[in-house]
């Protein structure tokens, strides 16, 4: 069973404190790691909930986990694949449930820089949506999509249907990997096939079976009392509380079901959680879909095996040679490479997350999975070593040296 020595624990805590104590460093961090039984190997909070706040960061603080939501949505989708209500490769089922995906067009660029829509060449499957090969993008990553949306623009975090479900494709289905609103469509498929909101489905079939309550699309009053401030790193390197308020604010101000019914339950980015509860999901995946504490199974072991396998071997360099400028630099840094690996090693993608075909120099095992959230959170699952966890902060833009150092620096290994 995975464990952590006192020396290792002390080293990690000291490293985390060094990042939060530094001038214009990360205001606050929580790092939680668990083994397959859900035992917490570390559950450490460093820094403050917000710059200028008198409240220390705590391990039960509430974070907008953004794209970490995608992992939960993929669990829901695979539950429905097990129940034969969805199929990974049947485009007919997808188009029956979401006929919009049958007629969606592809955005292409002309030599003069203009953009126009054309008919798509292929059909969209659930597997494509889960692997970001269906053709959708994000306006903060794809200049073509940003240009198409102007002068009105797209705001994927507005919680409005328009900003997510009326986007065109930016690639033809199955022809490229590109990160985008694909998992929002997966969430919509889950809602339509079950006739439940995604919030209700997650609660009944994932959260309640795992005994977790401090997670959801609409934070409770108790969760909001522990909400971490969202910060901006400004162009001069200084860090401040986000002046326009929380980027994902509509669920935070919703009052009752009347307000909630018009807010998209975003399967790509909508959840709020504390690290402890999110890591119960992590522990369950480490343990092949079985939750040790409650004795409940949310996925069959073979399904978890499928999720943690390379789904796109035809794209071994999908996360390399990426654009080095960002259409919306206030939301995300441009990274030429998604994850530092020797370039002779193929990259992999599981069912909704980055998958390591080979072990990494930062200490993660081959067959591990991980992914991140826009506000600089990263989860990982290492089923080989029986360990996983979440590192959580709340700062924009995504990426950059200040967050990648504590996460990807091999010298941080205990």
Short mmCIF file of C-alpha atoms in Angstrom, two decimals:
data_model
loop_
_atom_site.label_atom_id
_atom_site.label_comp_id
_atom_site.label_asym_id
_atom_site.label_seq_id
_atom_site.Cartn_x
_atom_site.Cartn_y
_atom_site.Cartn_z
CA UNK A 1 0.00 0.00 0.00
CA UNK A 2 1.38 3.41 -0.98
CA UNK A 3 2.64 5.52 1.91
CA UNK A 4 4.72 8.61 2.53
CA UNK A 5 7.63 8.86 4.95
CA UNK A 6 7.91 11.63 7.50
CA UNK A 7 10.90 12.96 5.58
CA UNK A 8 8.96 12.99 2.33
CA UNK A 9 6.00 14.66 4.00
CA UNK A 10 8.22 17.38 5.45
CA UNK A 11 9.93 17.97 2.12
CA UNK A 12 6.62 18.43 0.30
CA UNK A 13 5.26 20.80 2.94
CA UNK A 14 8.44 22.88 2.85
CA UNK A 15 8.31 23.08 -0.95
CA UNK A 16 4.67 24.14 -0.96
CA UNK A 17 5.34 26.81 1.66
CA UNK A 18 8.23 28.16 -0.43
CA UNK A 19 5.87 28.85 -3.33
CA UNK A 20 3.19 30.56 -1.24
CA UNK A 21 5.59 32.64 0.87
CA UNK A 22 7.42 34.07 -2.13
CA UNK A 23 6.51 37.64 -3.09
CA UNK A 24 3.97 37.46 -5.91
CA UNK A 25 4.04 33.70 -5.65
CA UNK A 26 1.00 31.46 -5.52
CA UNK A 27 -1.36 32.93 -2.89
CA UNK A 28 -2.51 29.56 -1.58
CA UNK A 29 -2.22 25.87 -2.36
CA UNK A 30 -3.73 22.62 -1.19
CA UNK A 31 -2.05 19.33 -1.98
CA UNK A 32 -3.92 16.13 -1.22
CA UNK A 33 -2.67 12.65 -2.07
CA UNK A 34 -4.41 9.34 -1.39
CA UNK A 35 -3.83 5.63 -1.83
CA UNK A 36 -6.27 3.09 -3.26
CA UNK A 37 -8.05 2.74 0.10
CA UNK A 38 -8.66 6.47 0.25
CA UNK A 39 -6.18 6.97 3.08
CA UNK A 40 -4.72 10.46 2.90
CA UNK A 41 -0.97 10.35 2.50
CA UNK A 42 -0.83 14.13 2.70
CA UNK A 43 -3.54 16.76 3.03
CA UNK A 44 -1.65 20.01 3.35
CA UNK A 45 -2.79 23.59 2.92
CA UNK A 46 -0.33 26.44 2.47
CA UNK A 47 -0.80 30.19 2.20
CA UNK A 48 -4.04 32.15 2.27
CA UNK A 49 -7.48 31.77 0.73
CA UNK A 50 -6.93 35.11 -0.96
CA UNK A 51 -4.49 37.98 -1.12
CA UNK A 52 -5.44 40.43 1.59
CA UNK A 53 -7.54 37.81 3.34
CA UNK A 54 -6.93 37.00 6.99
CA UNK A 55 -8.13 33.44 6.38
CA UNK A 56 -5.49 30.78 6.02
CA UNK A 57 -5.92 28.23 3.28
CA UNK A 58 -7.44 25.03 4.67
CA UNK A 59 -7.60 21.52 3.29
CA UNK A 60 -11.40 21.72 3.15
CA UNK A 61 -11.46 24.96 1.15
CA UNK A 62 -13.78 25.14 -1.87
CA UNK A 63 -12.21 25.42 -5.32
CA UNK A 64 -13.66 25.90 -8.75
CA UNK A 65 -12.06 22.79 -10.22
CA UNK A 66 -12.79 23.79 -13.84
CA UNK A 67 -11.60 21.14 -16.30
CA UNK A 68 -10.98 18.61 -13.55
CA UNK A 69 -14.75 18.23 -14.01
CA UNK A 70 -14.03 16.35 -17.24
CA UNK A 71 -12.86 13.32 -15.27
CA UNK A 72 -16.20 13.06 -13.46
CA UNK A 73 -18.11 13.48 -16.72
CA UNK A 74 -16.13 10.66 -18.30
CA UNK A 75 -16.98 8.41 -15.34
CA UNK A 76 -20.68 9.19 -15.87
CA UNK A 77 -20.43 8.48 -19.60
CA UNK A 78 -18.67 5.17 -19.03
CA UNK A 79 -21.33 4.14 -16.51
CA UNK A 80 -23.86 4.60 -19.31
CA UNK A 81 -21.65 2.66 -21.72
CA UNK A 82 -21.67 -0.18 -19.19
CA UNK A 83 -25.47 0.09 -19.03
CA UNK A 84 -25.60 0.01 -22.87
CA UNK A 85 -27.34 3.38 -22.98
CA UNK A 86 -24.35 4.91 -24.76
CA UNK A 87 -21.74 3.43 -27.06
CA UNK A 88 -18.20 4.61 -27.64
CA UNK A 89 -18.22 4.14 -31.40
CA UNK A 90 -21.84 4.31 -32.57
CA UNK A 91 -22.37 7.66 -34.30
CA UNK A 92 -26.04 6.82 -34.86
CA UNK A 93 -26.67 6.85 -31.10
CA UNK A 94 -24.85 10.17 -30.70
CA UNK A 95 -26.80 11.79 -33.53
CA UNK A 96 -30.11 10.44 -32.24
CA UNK A 97 -29.51 11.88 -28.77
CA UNK A 98 -27.91 15.11 -30.03
CA UNK A 99 -29.03 15.77 -33.62
CA UNK A 100 -27.07 19.02 -33.48
CA UNK A 101 -23.92 16.92 -33.86
CA UNK A 102 -25.17 15.57 -37.17
CA UNK A 103 -25.42 18.98 -38.80
CA UNK A 104 -22.61 20.92 -37.09
CA UNK A 105 -20.20 22.46 -39.61
CA UNK A 106 -16.44 22.94 -39.66
CA UNK A 107 -14.72 26.30 -39.48
CA UNK A 108 -11.93 26.74 -42.03
CA UNK A 109 -9.55 29.59 -42.80
CA UNK A 110 -9.02 31.12 -46.24
CA UNK A 111 -5.64 32.37 -47.51
CA UNK A 112 -6.76 35.96 -46.92
CA UNK A 113 -7.32 35.23 -43.22
CA UNK A 114 -11.11 35.11 -43.39
CA UNK A 115 -13.02 32.17 -41.95
CA UNK A 116 -15.96 30.25 -43.35
CA UNK A 117 -18.02 27.13 -42.61
CA UNK A 118 -17.94 23.90 -44.61
CA UNK A 119 -19.66 20.54 -44.28
CA UNK A 120 -17.83 18.05 -42.05
CA UNK A 121 -16.24 14.98 -43.61
CA UNK A 122 -16.92 12.44 -40.86
CA UNK A 123 -19.32 11.63 -38.05
CA UNK A 124 -18.85 12.26 -34.35
CA UNK A 125 -18.69 9.42 -31.81
CA UNK A 126 -18.58 9.40 -28.02
CA UNK A 127 -14.99 8.15 -28.16
CA UNK A 128 -14.04 11.19 -30.24
CA UNK A 129 -15.69 13.51 -27.74
CA UNK A 130 -13.88 11.84 -24.83
CA UNK A 131 -10.53 12.04 -26.64
CA UNK A 132 -10.86 15.59 -28.01
CA UNK A 133 -10.74 14.34 -31.58
CA UNK A 134 -14.36 15.23 -32.45
CA UNK A 135 -13.25 18.60 -33.80
CA UNK A 136 -14.37 21.14 -31.19
CA UNK A 137 -12.05 23.79 -29.78
CA UNK A 138 -11.93 26.59 -27.22
CA UNK A 139 -11.96 30.25 -28.25
CA UNK A 140 -9.15 30.97 -25.78
CA UNK A 141 -6.92 28.42 -27.53
CA UNK A 142 -8.00 28.58 -31.18
CA UNK A 143 -7.52 31.92 -33.03
CA UNK A 144 -9.78 30.78 -35.87
CA UNK A 145 -12.66 30.21 -33.47
CA UNK A 146 -12.06 33.52 -31.72
CA UNK A 147 -12.06 35.35 -35.05
CA UNK A 148 -15.29 33.63 -36.16
CA UNK A 149 -17.05 34.72 -32.96
CA UNK A 150 -16.15 38.40 -33.23
CA UNK A 151 -17.41 41.04 -32.60
CA UNK A 152 -19.77 39.32 -30.13
CA UNK A 153 -17.18 36.81 -28.95
CA UNK A 154 -17.42 33.52 -27.10
CA UNK A 155 -17.13 33.08 -23.34
CA UNK A 156 -17.06 29.38 -22.53
CA UNK A 157 -17.37 30.11 -18.81
CA UNK A 158 -20.54 32.21 -19.08
CA UNK A 159 -22.75 29.19 -18.24
CA UNK A 160 -24.82 30.02 -21.35
CA UNK A 161 -25.82 27.43 -23.93
CA UNK A 162 -24.79 29.70 -26.79
CA UNK A 163 -21.15 29.91 -25.76
CA UNK A 164 -20.75 26.13 -25.66
CA UNK A 165 -23.30 24.35 -27.78
CA UNK A 166 -23.51 26.68 -30.78
CA UNK A 167 -19.83 26.57 -31.61
CA UNK A 168 -18.77 25.10 -34.95
CA UNK A 169 -16.07 22.48 -35.22
CA UNK A 170 -12.52 23.67 -35.88
CA UNK A 171 -11.35 20.31 -37.27
CA UNK A 172 -13.04 17.50 -39.16
CA UNK A 173 -14.08 14.65 -36.83
CA UNK A 174 -11.36 12.11 -36.13
CA UNK A 175 -8.61 13.96 -38.00
CA UNK A 176 -6.85 15.89 -35.21
CA UNK A 177 -6.58 16.21 -31.45
CA UNK A 178 -7.65 19.61 -30.16
CA UNK A 179 -8.71 20.55 -26.67
CA UNK A 180 -12.20 22.00 -26.57
CA UNK A 181 -15.81 21.82 -25.43
CA UNK A 182 -16.09 18.11 -26.23
CA UNK A 183 -16.80 17.04 -22.64
CA UNK A 184 -19.60 19.57 -22.39
CA UNK A 185 -21.25 17.65 -25.21
CA UNK A 186 -20.62 14.41 -23.32
CA UNK A 187 -22.39 15.94 -20.33
CA UNK A 188 -25.31 16.90 -22.55
CA UNK A 189 -25.52 13.31 -23.85
CA UNK A 190 -25.64 12.07 -20.24
CA UNK A 191 -28.45 14.52 -19.44
CA UNK A 192 -30.54 13.64 -22.46
CA UNK A 193 -30.20 9.87 -22.24
CA UNK A 194 -31.01 9.82 -18.50
CA UNK A 195 -33.53 12.69 -18.47
CA UNK A 196 -31.66 14.09 -15.46
CA UNK A 197 -29.60 17.21 -14.96
CA UNK A 198 -25.90 16.48 -14.82
CA UNK A 199 -25.91 17.77 -11.25
CA UNK A 200 -28.60 15.26 -10.26
CA UNK A 201 -26.94 12.41 -12.15
CA UNK A 202 -23.55 13.02 -10.58
CA UNK A 203 -25.13 13.22 -7.14
CA UNK A 204 -27.12 9.98 -7.45
CA UNK A 205 -24.63 7.77 -9.26
CA UNK A 206 -21.20 9.10 -8.28
CA UNK A 207 -21.17 11.44 -5.28
CA UNK A 208 -23.69 9.70 -3.02
CA UNK A 209 -22.20 6.21 -3.60
CA UNK A 210 -18.81 7.64 -2.58
CA UNK A 211 -20.22 9.50 0.42
CA UNK A 212 -19.06 12.94 -0.75
CA UNK A 213 -21.12 16.10 -0.25
CA UNK A 214 -18.79 19.06 -0.72
CA UNK A 215 -18.80 18.85 -4.51
CA UNK A 216 -21.31 19.98 -7.10
CA UNK A 217 -22.27 22.45 -9.80
CA UNK A 218 -24.02 24.73 -7.30
CA UNK A 219 -21.99 25.17 -4.10
CA UNK A 220 -23.93 25.05 -0.84
CA UNK A 221 -23.83 27.95 1.59
CA UNK A 222 -21.28 26.04 3.67
CA UNK A 223 -19.09 25.51 0.60
CA UNK A 224 -19.29 29.18 -0.39
CA UNK A 225 -18.15 30.20 3.10
CA UNK A 226 -14.89 28.39 2.32
CA UNK A 227 -14.57 29.55 -1.30
CA UNK A 228 -11.02 30.36 -2.39
CA UNK A 229 -10.52 33.74 -4.07
CA UNK A 230 -9.75 33.64 -7.79
CA UNK A 231 -6.57 35.57 -8.61
CA UNK A 232 -4.93 37.08 -11.69
CA UNK A 233 -1.24 37.18 -12.40
CA UNK A 234 -0.85 40.53 -14.12
CA UNK A 235 1.45 41.30 -17.05
CA UNK A 236 4.05 42.79 -14.68
CA UNK A 237 4.16 39.54 -12.69
CA UNK A 238 2.22 40.84 -9.71
CA UNK A 239 -0.67 38.82 -8.30
CA UNK A 240 -4.00 40.29 -7.25
CA UNK A 241 -7.57 39.20 -6.59
CA UNK A 242 -9.47 39.12 -9.87
CA UNK A 243 -10.97 42.58 -10.24
CA UNK A 244 -14.05 41.51 -12.21
CA UNK A 245 -15.06 38.95 -9.61
CA UNK A 246 -15.13 35.22 -10.08
CA UNK A 247 -14.86 34.03 -13.68
CA UNK A 248 -17.43 31.30 -13.02
CA UNK A 249 -19.79 33.36 -10.90
CA UNK A 250 -23.33 32.49 -12.07
CA UNK A 251 -23.56 29.21 -10.09
CA UNK A 252 -22.22 31.07 -7.06
CA UNK A 253 -24.99 33.68 -7.10
CA UNK A 254 -27.87 31.43 -8.20
CA UNK A 255 -30.78 31.49 -5.76
CA UNK A 256 -33.01 28.45 -5.99
CA UNK A 257 -34.11 26.21 -8.83
CA UNK A 258 -35.50 29.05 -10.94
CA UNK A 259 -32.02 30.58 -11.26
CA UNK A 260 -30.33 27.21 -11.65
CA UNK A 261 -32.45 25.94 -14.52
CA UNK A 262 -30.89 28.41 -16.98
CA UNK A 263 -27.31 27.63 -15.97
CA UNK A 264 -25.48 25.02 -18.03
CA UNK A 265 -24.27 22.08 -15.95
CA UNK A 266 -20.93 22.16 -17.71
CA UNK A 267 -19.47 18.68 -18.02
CA UNK A 268 -16.27 20.32 -19.15
CA UNK A 269 -15.66 22.83 -16.39
CA UNK A 270 -18.56 23.36 -13.99
CA UNK A 271 -17.79 21.65 -10.68
CA UNK A 272 -16.79 23.16 -7.36
CA UNK A 273 -15.20 20.89 -4.76
CA UNK A 274 -12.79 20.68 -1.90
CA UNK A 275 -9.69 18.56 -2.60
CA UNK A 276 -10.66 15.94 -0.03
CA UNK A 277 -13.92 15.04 -1.74
CA UNK A 278 -12.48 15.12 -5.25
CA UNK A 279 -9.76 12.74 -4.10
CA UNK A 280 -12.40 10.17 -3.12
CA UNK A 281 -13.05 9.89 -6.87
CA UNK A 282 -9.29 9.63 -7.45
CA UNK A 283 -8.98 6.84 -4.85
CA UNK A 284 -11.85 4.95 -6.47
CA UNK A 285 -10.17 5.02 -9.88
CA UNK A 286 -6.87 3.90 -8.35
CA UNK A 287 -8.84 1.01 -6.86
CA UNK A 288 -10.34 -0.07 -10.21
CA UNK A 289 -13.73 1.56 -9.68
CA UNK A 290 -14.39 0.26 -6.15
CA UNK A 291 -14.65 2.66 -3.20
CA UNK A 292 -12.98 1.05 -0.22
CA UNK A 293 -14.69 3.16 2.46
CA UNK A 294 -18.32 2.73 1.37
CA UNK A 295 -18.01 -0.64 -0.35
CA UNK A 296 -19.69 0.77 -3.47
CA UNK A 297 -18.53 0.21 -7.02
CA UNK A 298 -19.11 2.99 -9.56
CA UNK A 299 -17.30 1.38 -12.52
CA UNK A 300 -16.25 -2.13 -13.47
CA UNK A 301 -12.50 -2.73 -13.36
CA UNK A 302 -12.38 -3.42 -17.10
CA UNK A 303 -13.97 -0.04 -17.76
CA UNK A 304 -11.30 1.70 -15.69
CA UNK A 305 -8.66 -0.26 -17.63
CA UNK A 306 -10.15 1.07 -20.87
CA UNK A 307 -10.17 4.63 -19.56
CA UNK A 308 -6.49 4.30 -18.64
CA UNK A 309 -5.30 3.13 -22.04
CA UNK A 310 -4.02 5.07 -25.03
CA UNK A 311 -7.02 5.84 -27.21
CA UNK A 312 -5.21 7.82 -29.92
CA UNK A 313 -1.99 6.00 -30.91
CA UNK A 314 -2.45 7.51 -34.37
CA UNK A 315 -1.53 10.92 -32.88
CA UNK A 316 1.72 10.23 -30.95
CA UNK A 317 2.74 13.91 -30.95
CA UNK A 318 -0.67 15.54 -30.46
CA UNK A 319 0.56 17.73 -27.60
CA UNK A 320 3.78 18.94 -29.22
CA UNK A 321 4.44 21.86 -31.51
CA UNK A 322 1.43 23.78 -30.23
CA UNK A 323 0.95 27.52 -30.95
CA UNK A 324 3.17 29.68 -28.76
CA UNK A 325 0.75 32.59 -28.58
CA UNK A 326 -2.61 32.60 -26.83
CA UNK A 327 -5.76 34.24 -28.28
CA UNK A 328 -6.78 35.16 -24.74
CA UNK A 329 -3.57 35.48 -22.68
CA UNK A 330 -5.50 36.62 -19.61
CA UNK A 331 -6.98 33.10 -19.42
CA UNK A 332 -4.11 30.85 -20.42
CA UNK A 333 -0.43 30.88 -21.24
CA UNK A 334 0.56 29.32 -24.53
CA UNK A 335 2.56 26.13 -24.05
CA UNK A 336 4.38 24.62 -27.04
CA UNK A 337 4.25 21.24 -25.31
CA UNK A 338 1.53 19.90 -23.01
CA UNK A 339 3.87 17.90 -20.80
CA UNK A 340 7.67 17.56 -20.66
CA UNK A 341 8.67 14.16 -22.06
CA UNK A 342 11.60 12.92 -24.14
CA UNK A 343 10.57 13.57 -27.73
CA UNK A 344 11.21 10.02 -28.86
CA UNK A 345 8.42 8.88 -26.55
CA UNK A 346 4.87 8.85 -27.94
CA UNK A 347 2.24 10.82 -26.09
CA UNK A 348 -1.03 9.21 -25.09
CA UNK A 349 -4.60 10.16 -24.28
CA UNK A 350 -7.09 8.10 -22.27
CA UNK A 351 -10.83 8.62 -22.06
CA UNK A 352 -10.73 12.33 -21.19
CA UNK A 353 -7.18 12.86 -19.89
CA UNK A 354 -3.47 12.78 -20.70
CA UNK A 355 -2.09 9.24 -20.50
CA UNK A 356 1.56 8.34 -20.03
CA UNK A 357 2.65 5.61 -22.41
CA UNK A 358 6.07 5.64 -20.69
CA UNK A 359 7.18 6.70 -17.22
CA UNK A 360 8.09 10.36 -16.89
CA UNK A 361 11.16 12.17 -15.55
CA UNK A 362 8.93 13.82 -12.93
CA UNK A 363 8.25 10.43 -11.30
CA UNK A 364 4.89 9.39 -12.74
CA UNK A 365 4.58 5.77 -13.82
CA UNK A 366 3.74 4.51 -17.26
CA UNK A 367 -0.04 4.08 -17.61
CA UNK A 368 -0.71 7.02 -15.27
CA UNK A 369 -3.32 9.61 -16.13
CA UNK A 370 -3.58 13.27 -15.26
CA UNK A 371 -5.22 16.51 -16.27
CA UNK A 372 -5.77 20.03 -15.07
CA UNK A 373 -8.19 22.90 -14.51
CA UNK A 374 -8.01 26.43 -15.88
CA UNK A 375 -7.48 28.03 -12.46
CA UNK A 376 -4.27 26.00 -12.05
CA UNK A 377 -5.29 22.72 -10.50
CA UNK A 378 -3.89 19.34 -11.52
CA UNK A 379 -5.01 15.81 -10.60
CA UNK A 380 -3.21 12.55 -11.24
CA UNK A 381 -3.86 8.82 -10.89
CA UNK A 382 -0.95 6.37 -10.76
CA UNK A 383 -2.56 2.94 -10.64
CA UNK A 384 0.83 1.21 -10.78
CA UNK A 385 2.01 2.73 -7.50
CA UNK A 386 -1.50 2.97 -6.07
CA UNK A 387 -1.38 6.70 -5.47
CA UNK A 388 -3.05 9.82 -6.81
CA UNK A 389 -4.17 13.24 -5.78
CA UNK A 390 -4.87 16.86 -6.53
CA UNK A 391 -2.81 20.04 -6.33
CA UNK A 392 -5.16 23.01 -6.20
CA UNK A 393 -4.78 26.75 -6.51
CA UNK A 394 -7.04 29.49 -7.91
CA UNK A 395 -5.08 31.70 -10.22
CA UNK A 396 -5.25 32.84 -13.84
CA UNK A 397 -3.88 32.59 -16.43
CA UNK A 398 -3.43 28.85 -16.62
CA UNK A 399 0.08 27.45 -16.77
CA UNK A 400 3.28 29.39 -16.76
CA UNK A 401 6.36 28.95 -14.66
CA UNK A 402 4.83 29.83 -11.30
CA UNK A 403 2.54 26.80 -11.24
CA UNK A 404 4.46 24.39 -13.45
CA UNK A 405 7.46 24.53 -11.12
CA UNK A 406 5.74 23.00 -8.10
CA UNK A 407 3.99 20.46 -10.30
CA UNK A 408 6.51 19.32 -12.92
CA UNK A 409 9.87 19.92 -11.22
CA UNK A 410 11.68 16.56 -10.75
CA UNK A 411 13.65 18.05 -7.84
CA UNK A 412 10.40 18.15 -5.87
CA UNK A 413 10.29 14.35 -5.59
CA UNK A 414 10.56 13.24 -1.94
#
